[in-house]
Amino acid sequence: MSPAIIVVAAGRGERLGLGIPKALVEIDGKTILEHCLENLPDSEQLIVVAPADYLSEFEKLIPEHTELVSGGETRQQSALNGLQLAKTEKVLIHDAARCFVPVEVFERVTQALAEFDAVVPGLAVTDTIKRVDGEMVSETIDRSELIAVQTPQGFDREKLLASFDSASVTDEAMLMEQAGHNVGWVRGDVSSRKITTIDDLASDSFVGIGVDSHKFSDSGTLKLGTLEIPEHPQLAGHSDGDALSHAIVDALLAAARLGDIGSVFGVDDPEFEGAAGDKFITQTMQFVQKAGFSALNVSCQIVADKPKISPLRMQLQAKLSDLVGAPVSVLATTTDGLGFLSDARGVAAVATASLKKAR
Ligand code: CTP
Ligand code: MG
């Protein structure tokens, strides 16, 4: 029989500071609770522990046959309230705030429960850890003996129930350790990190900005946003002068913190002599992906008297979206008679890119 899963979601989210329980905070249009429930494996019994004053909101977000119970003042009390409803021999207790845990972690914990009274998933600590005493460092701890512990944590239900007492603990495995039961550990996952502060949300998406301008040359054919636009001369530059593609490249590089077009591709590299915008964007996307990002969207604006962009907009957007692998919107404006762009001497473009760190 698969273990019951108890999702503890009754916290207030004080450190997140958004004025609602953390489980109700949205990421990409879905609450943390919904993400969490979506990423759970099938189980015999699913119990969600919610803040007592938000039961009706939670009720709307949970699948059929899920049992909903009020939590307590502490995480420990919330876990106990859930545990008291569980009927299976083994149980998994899981933080709603760790809403992107891969299903393999649930499987590893469940498997190891055949050998241990309790199992925690954990990851080796990579930072050097020091003990401090006020302002002084007193000791460097041997990190080879340390893991950072995550959830879901697995338990023999009856042994855990018998181990509960009023002492304050940071996780239920600690109750089992204190009661002398054998507690094992399995490999956790980087995606299992807990959402605690606003930084944990903000760090998921990154914005970059890019600006470029080129003057018209006397010859050639205009290349803009990777399109060939006859009836206008080419823009001058070491590459093909495609100011729109270059602004997009800079925005993507900026969002991924990879530098700018000059530092990444060079300003006089023979490989990029006359190079087309497609080549820059495709290579940039490879760098961006290698750095662990995917594009959410790009928004750009051309500033120029000519060419007229509206008849080209759909084509530009389709071609660029294809290259970036995410929606690209292209807008255009003139400068109301101001500056070098007003008498059609050149084209400027500005772009913003939004990237997401792969989980
Ligand atoms: N939790 C709970 N009942 C509590 C406190 C916490 O069910 N009384 C749950 C949280 O909902 C969360 C998990 O335990 O899924 C881990 O707790 P934490 O990250 O501390 O969440 P919050 O308590 O909501 O956050 P904060 O401490 O910032 O208020
Ligand atoms: Mg808390």
mmCIF file of C-alpha atoms and ligand atoms in Angstrom:
data_model
loop_
_atom_site.group_PDB
_atom_site.id
_atom_site.type_symbol
_atom_site.label_atom_id
_atom_site.label_comp_id
_atom_site.label_asym_id
_atom_site.label_seq_id
_atom_site.Cartn_x
_atom_site.Cartn_y
_atom_site.Cartn_z
ATOM 1 C CA MET A 1 0.000 0.000 0.000
ATOM 2 C CA SER A 2 1.457 3.389 -0.956
ATOM 3 C CA PRO A 3 2.049 5.788 1.942
ATOM 4 C CA ALA A 4 -0.474 8.498 2.763
ATOM 5 C CA ILE A 5 0.856 11.928 1.830
ATOM 6 C CA ILE A 6 0.344 14.734 4.327
ATOM 7 C CA VAL A 7 0.967 18.178 2.843
ATOM 8 C CA VAL A 8 1.558 20.742 5.581
ATOM 9 C CA ALA A 9 0.387 24.097 4.258
ATOM 10 C CA ALA A 10 -0.896 25.833 7.386
ATOM 11 C CA GLY A 11 1.948 28.336 7.755
ATOM 12 C CA ARG A 12 1.411 32.083 7.608
ATOM 13 C CA GLY A 13 4.235 32.884 5.205
ATOM 14 C CA GLU A 14 5.457 35.674 7.518
ATOM 15 C CA ARG A 15 8.912 35.807 5.934
ATOM 16 C CA LEU A 16 7.423 36.015 2.449
ATOM 17 C CA GLY A 17 5.453 38.979 3.760
ATOM 18 C CA LEU A 18 2.668 39.056 1.149
ATOM 19 C CA GLY A 19 -0.166 39.132 3.692
ATOM 20 C CA ILE A 20 -1.645 35.766 2.682
ATOM 21 C CA PRO A 21 -0.669 32.200 3.601
ATOM 22 C CA LYS A 22 2.337 31.110 1.541
ATOM 23 C CA ALA A 23 0.466 28.192 -0.059
ATOM 24 C CA LEU A 24 -1.960 30.683 -1.669
ATOM 25 C CA VAL A 25 0.773 32.815 -3.261
ATOM 26 C CA GLU A 26 0.845 32.430 -7.046
ATOM 27 C CA ILE A 27 3.806 31.477 -9.232
ATOM 28 C CA ASP A 28 3.199 31.613 -12.999
ATOM 29 C CA GLY A 29 -0.569 31.935 -12.498
ATOM 30 C CA LYS A 30 -0.965 29.002 -10.105
ATOM 31 C CA THR A 31 -0.837 28.873 -6.315
ATOM 32 C CA ILE A 32 2.078 27.231 -4.557
ATOM 33 C CA LEU A 33 -0.438 24.679 -3.213
ATOM 34 C CA GLU A 34 -1.623 23.790 -6.733
ATOM 35 C CA HIS A 35 1.959 23.405 -7.998
ATOM 36 C CA CYS A 36 2.716 21.208 -5.005
ATOM 37 C CA LEU A 37 -0.338 18.970 -5.495
ATOM 38 C CA GLU A 38 0.330 18.670 -9.239
ATOM 39 C CA ASN A 39 3.819 17.358 -8.582
ATOM 40 C CA LEU A 40 2.779 14.642 -6.113
ATOM 41 C CA PRO A 41 2.742 10.964 -7.079
ATOM 42 C CA ASP A 42 -0.535 9.020 -6.780
ATOM 43 C CA SER A 43 -1.162 7.922 -3.228
ATOM 44 C CA GLU A 44 -3.586 5.916 -1.145
ATOM 45 C CA GLN A 45 -4.598 8.937 0.904
ATOM 46 C CA LEU A 46 -3.919 12.655 0.466
ATOM 47 C CA ILE A 47 -4.279 14.981 3.437
ATOM 48 C CA VAL A 48 -3.818 18.752 3.202
ATOM 49 C CA VAL A 49 -3.281 20.745 6.392
ATOM 50 C CA ALA A 50 -4.494 24.332 5.950
ATOM 51 C CA PRO A 51 -4.719 27.466 8.115
ATOM 52 C CA ALA A 52 -7.962 27.242 10.118
ATOM 53 C CA ASP A 53 -9.223 30.590 8.776
ATOM 54 C CA TYR A 54 -8.588 29.733 5.095
ATOM 55 C CA LEU A 55 -10.288 26.331 4.817
ATOM 56 C CA SER A 56 -12.839 27.487 2.229
ATOM 57 C CA GLU A 57 -10.114 28.959 -0.052
ATOM 58 C CA PHE A 58 -8.103 25.740 0.192
ATOM 59 C CA GLU A 59 -11.213 23.618 -0.434
ATOM 60 C CA LYS A 60 -11.468 25.153 -3.931
ATOM 61 C CA LEU A 61 -7.889 24.225 -4.826
ATOM 62 C CA ILE A 62 -7.687 20.587 -3.782
ATOM 63 C CA PRO A 63 -8.671 17.581 -5.900
ATOM 64 C CA GLU A 64 -11.645 15.367 -5.055
ATOM 65 C CA HIS A 65 -11.152 12.831 -2.248
ATOM 66 C CA THR A 66 -8.460 14.980 -0.605
ATOM 67 C CA GLU A 67 -8.931 15.324 3.141
ATOM 68 C CA LEU A 68 -8.616 18.848 4.490
ATOM 69 C CA VAL A 69 -7.801 19.582 8.127
ATOM 70 C CA SER A 70 -6.935 22.710 10.104
ATOM 71 C CA GLY A 71 -3.337 23.210 11.146
ATOM 72 C CA GLY A 72 -1.981 24.478 14.428
ATOM 73 C CA GLU A 73 0.239 27.257 15.701
ATOM 74 C CA THR A 74 3.406 25.309 14.923
ATOM 75 C CA ARG A 75 4.445 23.150 12.020
ATOM 76 C CA GLN A 76 4.728 20.256 14.453
ATOM 77 C CA GLN A 77 1.090 20.683 15.531
ATOM 78 C CA SER A 78 -0.003 20.929 11.894
ATOM 79 C CA ALA A 79 1.854 17.720 11.050
ATOM 80 C CA LEU A 80 0.216 15.974 14.033
ATOM 81 C CA ASN A 81 -3.261 17.113 12.939
ATOM 82 C CA GLY A 82 -2.635 15.579 9.516
ATOM 83 C CA LEU A 83 -1.048 12.447 10.922
ATOM 84 C CA GLN A 84 -4.080 11.726 13.075
ATOM 85 C CA LEU A 85 -6.177 11.289 9.912
ATOM 86 C CA ALA A 86 -3.700 8.971 8.182
ATOM 87 C CA LYS A 87 -4.652 5.314 7.918
ATOM 88 C CA THR A 88 -1.710 3.777 6.087
ATOM 89 C CA GLU A 89 1.222 1.958 7.731
ATOM 90 C CA LYS A 90 3.724 4.428 6.238
ATOM 91 C CA VAL A 91 3.248 8.169 5.756
ATOM 92 C CA LEU A 92 5.050 10.960 3.921
ATOM 93 C CA ILE A 93 5.010 14.456 5.411
ATOM 94 C CA HIS A 94 5.693 17.140 2.847
ATOM 95 C CA ASP A 95 6.030 20.956 2.935
ATOM 96 C CA ALA A 96 3.663 22.725 0.538
ATOM 97 C CA ALA A 97 6.405 25.346 0.347
ATOM 98 C CA ARG A 98 8.575 22.811 -1.543
ATOM 99 C CA CYS A 99 6.254 22.745 -4.489
ATOM 100 C CA PHE A 100 8.564 21.538 -7.263
ATOM 101 C CA VAL A 101 9.899 18.280 -5.832
ATOM 102 C CA PRO A 102 10.514 15.695 -8.585
ATOM 103 C CA VAL A 103 8.456 12.526 -8.222
ATOM 104 C CA GLU A 104 11.675 10.437 -8.053
ATOM 105 C CA VAL A 105 12.401 11.910 -4.626
ATOM 106 C CA PHE A 106 9.042 10.610 -3.352
ATOM 107 C CA GLU A 107 9.941 7.221 -4.808
ATOM 108 C CA ARG A 108 13.398 7.137 -3.201
ATOM 109 C CA VAL A 109 11.984 8.035 0.225
ATOM 110 C CA THR A 110 9.186 5.460 -0.062
ATOM 111 C CA GLN A 111 11.589 2.718 -1.127
ATOM 112 C CA ALA A 112 13.989 3.391 1.735
ATOM 113 C CA LEU A 113 11.096 3.150 4.213
ATOM 114 C CA ALA A 114 11.330 -0.620 3.773
ATOM 115 C CA GLU A 115 14.648 -0.429 5.673
ATOM 116 C CA PHE A 116 14.244 2.477 8.087
ATOM 117 C CA ASP A 117 11.662 3.750 10.587
ATOM 118 C CA ALA A 118 12.068 7.206 9.082
ATOM 119 C CA VAL A 119 13.699 8.557 5.910
ATOM 120 C CA VAL A 120 14.698 12.102 4.966
ATOM 121 C CA PRO A 121 15.840 13.365 1.560
ATOM 122 C CA GLY A 122 18.931 15.551 1.731
ATOM 123 C CA LEU A 123 21.678 17.139 -0.296
ATOM 124 C CA ALA A 124 25.375 17.369 0.538
ATOM 125 C CA VAL A 125 26.301 20.797 1.851
ATOM 126 C CA THR A 126 28.502 22.646 -0.638
ATOM 127 C CA ASP A 127 29.303 25.808 1.330
ATOM 128 C CA THR A 128 31.993 25.754 3.995
ATOM 129 C CA ILE A 129 30.172 25.791 7.329
ATOM 130 C CA LYS A 130 31.576 27.550 10.391
ATOM 131 C CA ARG A 131 30.437 27.722 13.987
ATOM 132 C CA VAL A 132 30.435 31.263 15.317
ATOM 133 C CA ASP A 133 30.452 32.785 18.766
ATOM 134 C CA GLY A 134 29.229 36.378 18.527
ATOM 135 C CA GLU A 135 31.557 38.091 16.075
ATOM 136 C CA MET A 136 34.195 35.367 16.279
ATOM 137 C CA VAL A 137 34.481 32.218 14.206
ATOM 138 C CA SER A 138 35.119 29.403 16.633
ATOM 139 C CA GLU A 139 35.310 26.357 14.394
ATOM 140 C CA THR A 140 35.048 25.031 10.833
ATOM 141 C CA ILE A 141 32.735 22.053 10.659
ATOM 142 C CA ASP A 142 33.601 18.974 8.573
ATOM 143 C CA ARG A 143 30.955 19.322 5.878
ATOM 144 C CA SER A 144 31.497 15.795 4.553
ATOM 145 C CA GLU A 145 29.352 14.680 7.481
ATOM 146 C CA LEU A 146 26.528 17.135 6.758
ATOM 147 C CA ILE A 147 23.414 17.157 4.594
ATOM 148 C CA ALA A 148 20.750 19.828 4.159
ATOM 149 C CA VAL A 149 17.412 18.148 4.725
ATOM 150 C CA GLN A 150 14.291 18.541 2.593
ATOM 151 C CA THR A 151 10.859 16.957 2.362
ATOM 152 C CA PRO A 152 8.943 14.664 1.786
ATOM 153 C CA GLN A 153 10.027 12.835 4.931
ATOM 154 C CA GLY A 154 8.807 9.270 5.342
ATOM 155 C CA PHE A 155 7.729 7.559 8.547
ATOM 156 C CA ASP A 156 6.310 4.473 10.116
ATOM 157 C CA ARG A 157 3.016 6.067 11.174
ATOM 158 C CA GLU A 158 2.623 4.401 14.564
ATOM 159 C CA LYS A 159 6.218 4.992 15.623
ATOM 160 C CA LEU A 160 5.971 8.655 14.652
ATOM 161 C CA LEU A 161 2.685 9.113 16.515
ATOM 162 C CA ALA A 162 4.246 7.561 19.624
ATOM 163 C CA SER A 163 7.287 9.868 19.298
ATOM 164 C CA PHE A 164 5.313 13.096 19.284
ATOM 165 C CA ASP A 165 5.815 15.186 22.379
ATOM 166 C CA SER A 166 5.662 18.851 23.237
ATOM 167 C CA ALA A 167 9.377 19.527 22.723
ATOM 168 C CA SER A 168 9.944 21.912 19.873
ATOM 169 C CA VAL A 169 11.619 20.376 16.823
ATOM 170 C CA THR A 170 12.323 21.662 13.310
ATOM 171 C CA ASP A 171 11.177 18.504 11.562
ATOM 172 C CA GLU A 172 9.403 15.283 12.456
ATOM 173 C CA ALA A 173 12.498 13.153 11.746
ATOM 174 C CA MET A 174 14.031 14.846 14.798
ATOM 175 C CA LEU A 175 11.240 13.385 16.949
ATOM 176 C CA MET A 176 12.144 9.937 15.634
ATOM 177 C CA GLU A 177 15.867 10.518 16.287
ATOM 178 C CA GLN A 178 15.099 11.607 19.845
ATOM 179 C CA ALA A 179 12.960 8.510 20.393
ATOM 180 C CA GLY A 180 15.893 6.329 19.287
ATOM 181 C CA HIS A 181 14.430 5.061 16.003
ATOM 182 C CA ASN A 182 16.631 4.472 12.998
ATOM 183 C CA VAL A 183 16.452 7.328 10.527
ATOM 184 C CA GLY A 184 17.917 6.921 7.018
ATOM 185 C CA TRP A 185 18.554 9.416 4.270
ATOM 186 C CA VAL A 186 18.314 9.399 0.487
ATOM 187 C CA ARG A 187 19.387 11.893 -2.167
ATOM 188 C CA GLY A 188 17.120 14.928 -2.431
ATOM 189 C CA ASP A 189 17.025 17.327 -5.364
ATOM 190 C CA VAL A 190 17.953 20.949 -6.078
ATOM 191 C CA SER A 191 14.399 21.562 -7.309
ATOM 192 C CA SER A 192 13.135 20.731 -3.812
ATOM 193 C CA ARG A 193 14.289 24.006 -2.295
ATOM 194 C CA LYS A 194 11.798 25.669 0.002
ATOM 195 C CA ILE A 195 10.168 28.965 -0.892
ATOM 196 C CA THR A 196 10.775 31.104 2.175
ATOM 197 C CA THR A 197 11.498 34.733 1.287
ATOM 198 C CA ILE A 198 10.599 36.980 -1.645
ATOM 199 C CA ASP A 199 14.048 36.279 -3.133
ATOM 200 C CA ASP A 200 13.046 32.649 -3.619
ATOM 201 C CA LEU A 201 10.273 33.856 -5.923
ATOM 202 C CA ALA A 202 12.109 36.697 -7.607
ATOM 203 C CA SER A 203 15.126 34.573 -8.435
ATOM 204 C CA ASP A 204 13.002 32.533 -10.802
ATOM 205 C CA SER A 205 12.809 35.147 -13.533
ATOM 206 C CA PHE A 206 15.367 37.597 -14.845
ATOM 207 C CA VAL A 207 14.946 40.637 -17.044
ATOM 208 C CA GLY A 208 17.507 42.131 -19.420
ATOM 209 C CA ILE A 209 17.532 45.222 -21.616
ATOM 210 C CA GLY A 210 19.370 45.853 -24.876
ATOM 211 C CA VAL A 211 19.678 48.915 -27.129
ATOM 212 C CA ASP A 212 21.364 49.268 -30.513
ATOM 213 C CA SER A 213 21.444 51.714 -33.417
ATOM 214 C CA HIS A 214 23.078 51.724 -36.848
ATOM 215 C CA LYS A 215 23.130 54.293 -39.614
ATOM 216 C CA PHE A 216 22.028 53.501 -43.154
ATOM 217 C CA SER A 217 24.845 52.765 -45.613
ATOM 218 C CA ASP A 218 24.711 53.645 -49.325
ATOM 219 C CA SER A 219 24.321 50.143 -50.629
ATOM 220 C CA GLY A 220 22.970 46.637 -49.963
ATOM 221 C CA THR A 221 19.552 45.629 -48.689
ATOM 222 C CA LEU A 222 18.219 46.394 -45.233
ATOM 223 C CA LYS A 223 18.252 43.496 -42.724
ATOM 224 C CA LEU A 224 16.109 44.074 -39.681
ATOM 225 C CA GLY A 225 14.910 41.506 -37.162
ATOM 226 C CA THR A 226 16.506 38.889 -39.472
ATOM 227 C CA LEU A 227 14.188 39.891 -42.352
ATOM 228 C CA GLU A 228 15.434 41.221 -45.649
ATOM 229 C CA ILE A 229 13.557 44.426 -46.414
ATOM 230 C CA PRO A 230 14.058 45.549 -50.012
ATOM 231 C CA GLU A 231 13.855 49.210 -51.048
ATOM 232 C CA HIS A 232 16.023 50.328 -48.144
ATOM 233 C CA PRO A 233 19.820 50.184 -47.987
ATOM 234 C CA GLN A 234 21.647 47.997 -45.469
ATOM 235 C CA LEU A 235 22.597 49.388 -42.083
ATOM 236 C CA ALA A 236 26.338 49.874 -41.626
ATOM 237 C CA GLY A 237 28.300 47.671 -39.214
ATOM 238 C CA HIS A 238 30.856 44.872 -38.854
ATOM 239 C CA SER A 239 27.984 42.384 -39.087
ATOM 240 C CA ASP A 240 24.933 42.973 -41.285
ATOM 241 C CA GLY A 241 23.894 45.951 -39.127
ATOM 242 C CA ASP A 242 20.647 44.356 -37.915
ATOM 243 C CA ALA A 243 20.036 46.697 -34.961
ATOM 244 C CA LEU A 244 16.858 44.897 -33.873
ATOM 245 C CA SER A 245 18.515 41.471 -33.644
ATOM 246 C CA HIS A 246 21.475 43.011 -31.799
ATOM 247 C CA ALA A 247 19.203 44.694 -29.245
ATOM 248 C CA ILE A 248 17.467 41.337 -28.684
ATOM 249 C CA VAL A 249 20.821 39.573 -28.251
ATOM 250 C CA ASP A 250 21.935 42.154 -25.681
ATOM 251 C CA ALA A 251 18.660 41.839 -23.780
ATOM 252 C CA LEU A 252 18.992 38.030 -23.661
ATOM 253 C CA LEU A 253 22.650 38.186 -22.607
ATOM 254 C CA ALA A 254 21.872 40.808 -19.964
ATOM 255 C CA ALA A 255 19.065 38.725 -18.452
ATOM 256 C CA ALA A 256 21.356 35.693 -18.249
ATOM 257 C CA ARG A 257 24.201 37.897 -16.946
ATOM 258 C CA LEU A 258 26.490 36.711 -19.715
ATOM 259 C CA GLY A 259 27.889 40.093 -20.776
ATOM 260 C CA ASP A 260 27.009 41.992 -23.953
ATOM 261 C CA ILE A 261 27.209 41.357 -27.675
ATOM 262 C CA GLY A 262 30.662 42.921 -27.945
ATOM 263 C CA SER A 263 32.188 40.933 -25.097
ATOM 264 C CA VAL A 264 30.572 37.645 -26.159
ATOM 265 C CA PHE A 265 31.004 37.815 -29.952
ATOM 266 C CA GLY A 266 33.806 40.411 -30.297
ATOM 267 C CA VAL A 267 33.599 43.564 -32.394
ATOM 268 C CA ASP A 268 35.954 42.475 -35.160
ATOM 269 C CA ASP A 269 35.855 38.664 -35.190
ATOM 270 C CA PRO A 270 36.128 37.600 -38.864
ATOM 271 C CA GLU A 271 33.569 34.866 -38.159
ATOM 272 C CA PHE A 272 30.956 37.534 -37.641
ATOM 273 C CA GLU A 273 31.918 39.775 -40.526
ATOM 274 C CA GLY A 274 28.630 40.448 -42.319
ATOM 275 C CA ALA A 275 26.949 37.904 -39.994
ATOM 276 C CA ALA A 276 23.175 37.780 -40.034
ATOM 277 C CA GLY A 277 20.936 38.410 -37.023
ATOM 278 C CA ASP A 278 19.775 34.768 -37.078
ATOM 279 C CA LYS A 279 23.304 33.604 -36.376
ATOM 280 C CA PHE A 280 23.664 35.921 -33.368
ATOM 281 C CA ILE A 281 20.283 35.035 -31.892
ATOM 282 C CA THR A 282 20.695 31.284 -32.386
ATOM 283 C CA GLN A 283 24.128 31.267 -30.737
ATOM 284 C CA THR A 284 22.915 33.510 -27.942
ATOM 285 C CA MET A 285 20.044 31.146 -27.184
ATOM 286 C CA GLN A 286 22.550 28.289 -26.964
ATOM 287 C CA PHE A 287 24.618 30.257 -24.415
ATOM 288 C CA VAL A 288 21.478 31.224 -22.514
ATOM 289 C CA GLN A 289 20.292 27.616 -22.323
ATOM 290 C CA LYS A 290 23.734 26.378 -21.327
ATOM 291 C CA ALA A 291 23.651 28.877 -18.454
ATOM 292 C CA GLY A 292 20.422 27.197 -17.261
ATOM 293 C CA PHE A 293 17.819 29.642 -18.582
ATOM 294 C CA SER A 294 14.874 29.449 -20.935
ATOM 295 C CA ALA A 295 13.181 32.472 -22.524
ATOM 296 C CA LEU A 296 9.763 33.565 -21.266
ATOM 297 C CA ASN A 297 9.283 36.408 -23.747
ATOM 298 C CA VAL A 298 11.013 39.246 -25.541
ATOM 299 C CA SER A 299 9.499 42.652 -26.179
ATOM 300 C CA CYS A 300 11.162 45.074 -28.548
ATOM 301 C CA GLN A 301 10.588 48.405 -30.190
ATOM 302 C CA ILE A 302 12.121 49.849 -33.346
ATOM 303 C CA VAL A 303 12.735 53.603 -33.342
ATOM 304 C CA ALA A 304 13.007 54.872 -36.933
ATOM 305 C CA ASP A 305 11.384 56.976 -39.639
ATOM 306 C CA LYS A 306 11.729 54.148 -42.102
ATOM 307 C CA PRO A 307 11.055 51.386 -42.901
ATOM 308 C CA LYS A 308 7.369 51.259 -42.008
ATOM 309 C CA ILE A 309 7.032 48.368 -39.586
ATOM 310 C CA SER A 310 3.281 47.727 -39.384
ATOM 311 C CA PRO A 311 3.081 45.709 -42.638
ATOM 312 C CA LEU A 312 6.071 43.629 -41.479
ATOM 313 C CA ARG A 313 5.112 43.167 -37.849
ATOM 314 C CA MET A 314 3.522 39.693 -38.073
ATOM 315 C CA GLN A 315 6.372 38.336 -40.147
ATOM 316 C CA LEU A 316 8.986 39.819 -37.805
ATOM 317 C CA GLN A 317 7.253 38.465 -34.725
ATOM 318 C CA ALA A 318 6.885 34.966 -36.214
ATOM 319 C CA LYS A 319 10.506 34.730 -37.330
ATOM 320 C CA LEU A 320 11.951 36.108 -34.098
ATOM 321 C CA SER A 321 9.647 34.022 -31.865
ATOM 322 C CA ASP A 322 10.829 30.963 -33.720
ATOM 323 C CA LEU A 323 14.486 31.820 -33.130
ATOM 324 C CA VAL A 324 14.049 32.715 -29.446
ATOM 325 C CA GLY A 325 11.654 29.852 -28.699
ATOM 326 C CA ALA A 326 9.252 32.204 -26.870
ATOM 327 C CA PRO A 327 6.838 35.002 -27.858
ATOM 328 C CA VAL A 328 8.550 38.074 -29.286
ATOM 329 C CA SER A 329 6.495 41.225 -29.758
ATOM 330 C CA VAL A 330 7.708 43.965 -32.084
ATOM 331 C CA LEU A 331 6.531 47.551 -31.815
ATOM 332 C CA ALA A 332 7.689 50.644 -33.647
ATOM 333 C CA THR A 333 7.732 54.392 -33.206
ATOM 334 C CA THR A 334 9.238 57.514 -34.772
ATOM 335 C CA THR A 335 10.976 60.291 -32.827
ATOM 336 C CA ASP A 336 8.624 63.178 -33.542
ATOM 337 C CA GLY A 337 11.297 64.962 -35.559
ATOM 338 C CA LEU A 338 14.026 64.696 -32.914
ATOM 339 C CA GLY A 339 17.590 63.493 -33.326
ATOM 340 C CA PHE A 340 19.430 61.460 -35.951
ATOM 341 C CA LEU A 341 16.504 59.089 -36.414
ATOM 342 C CA SER A 342 14.114 61.830 -37.489
ATOM 343 C CA ASP A 343 15.470 62.265 -41.017
ATOM 344 C CA ALA A 344 15.742 58.559 -41.715
ATOM 345 C CA ARG A 345 19.511 58.407 -41.302
ATOM 346 C CA GLY A 346 19.430 55.251 -39.219
ATOM 347 C CA VAL A 347 17.473 52.757 -37.145
ATOM 348 C CA ALA A 348 17.533 52.229 -33.392
ATOM 349 C CA ALA A 349 15.971 49.374 -31.457
ATOM 350 C CA VAL A 350 15.393 48.598 -27.804
ATOM 351 C CA ALA A 351 14.514 45.167 -26.424
ATOM 352 C CA THR A 352 13.726 43.587 -23.086
ATOM 353 C CA ALA A 353 13.996 39.867 -22.479
ATOM 354 C CA SER A 354 12.577 37.844 -19.641
ATOM 355 C CA LEU A 355 14.262 34.546 -18.818
ATOM 356 C CA LYS A 356 13.417 31.808 -16.390
ATOM 357 C CA LYS A 357 15.976 29.800 -14.503
ATOM 358 C CA ALA A 358 15.395 26.155 -15.313
ATOM 359 C CA ARG A 359 14.224 24.302 -12.185
HETATM 360 N N1 CTP B 1 3.513 24.973 8.335
HETATM 361 C C1 CTP B 1 2.310 24.489 8.830
HETATM 362 N N2 CTP B 1 1.838 24.966 10.033
HETATM 363 C C2 CTP B 1 2.516 25.889 10.724
HETATM 364 C C3 CTP B 1 3.722 26.381 10.239
HETATM 365 C C4 CTP B 1 4.214 25.903 9.028
HETATM 366 O O1 CTP B 1 1.675 23.649 8.190
HETATM 367 N N3 CTP B 1 2.001 26.332 11.868
HETATM 368 C C5 CTP B 1 3.988 24.493 7.028
HETATM 369 C C6 CTP B 1 4.079 25.632 6.016
HETATM 370 O O2 CTP B 1 2.809 25.874 5.415
HETATM 371 C C7 CTP B 1 5.129 25.150 5.043
HETATM 372 C C8 CTP B 1 6.000 24.248 5.891
HETATM 373 O O3 CTP B 1 5.311 24.005 7.111
HETATM 374 O O4 CTP B 1 4.569 24.425 3.955
HETATM 375 C C9 CTP B 1 7.356 24.870 6.146
HETATM 376 O O5 CTP B 1 7.211 26.031 6.945
HETATM 377 P P1 CTP B 1 7.736 27.496 6.585
HETATM 378 O O6 CTP B 1 8.570 27.440 5.378
HETATM 379 O O7 CTP B 1 8.270 28.080 7.825
HETATM 380 O O8 CTP B 1 6.367 28.236 6.145
HETATM 381 P P2 CTP B 1 5.571 29.352 6.913
HETATM 382 O O9 CTP B 1 5.473 29.014 8.350
HETATM 383 O O10 CTP B 1 4.303 29.577 6.161
HETATM 384 O O11 CTP B 1 6.526 30.614 6.708
HETATM 385 P P3 CTP B 1 7.001 31.661 7.837
HETATM 386 O O12 CTP B 1 7.773 30.861 8.854
HETATM 387 O O13 CTP B 1 7.815 32.635 7.083
HETATM 388 O O14 CTP B 1 5.744 32.269 8.402
HETATM 389 MG MG MG B 2 7.319 28.858 9.574
#
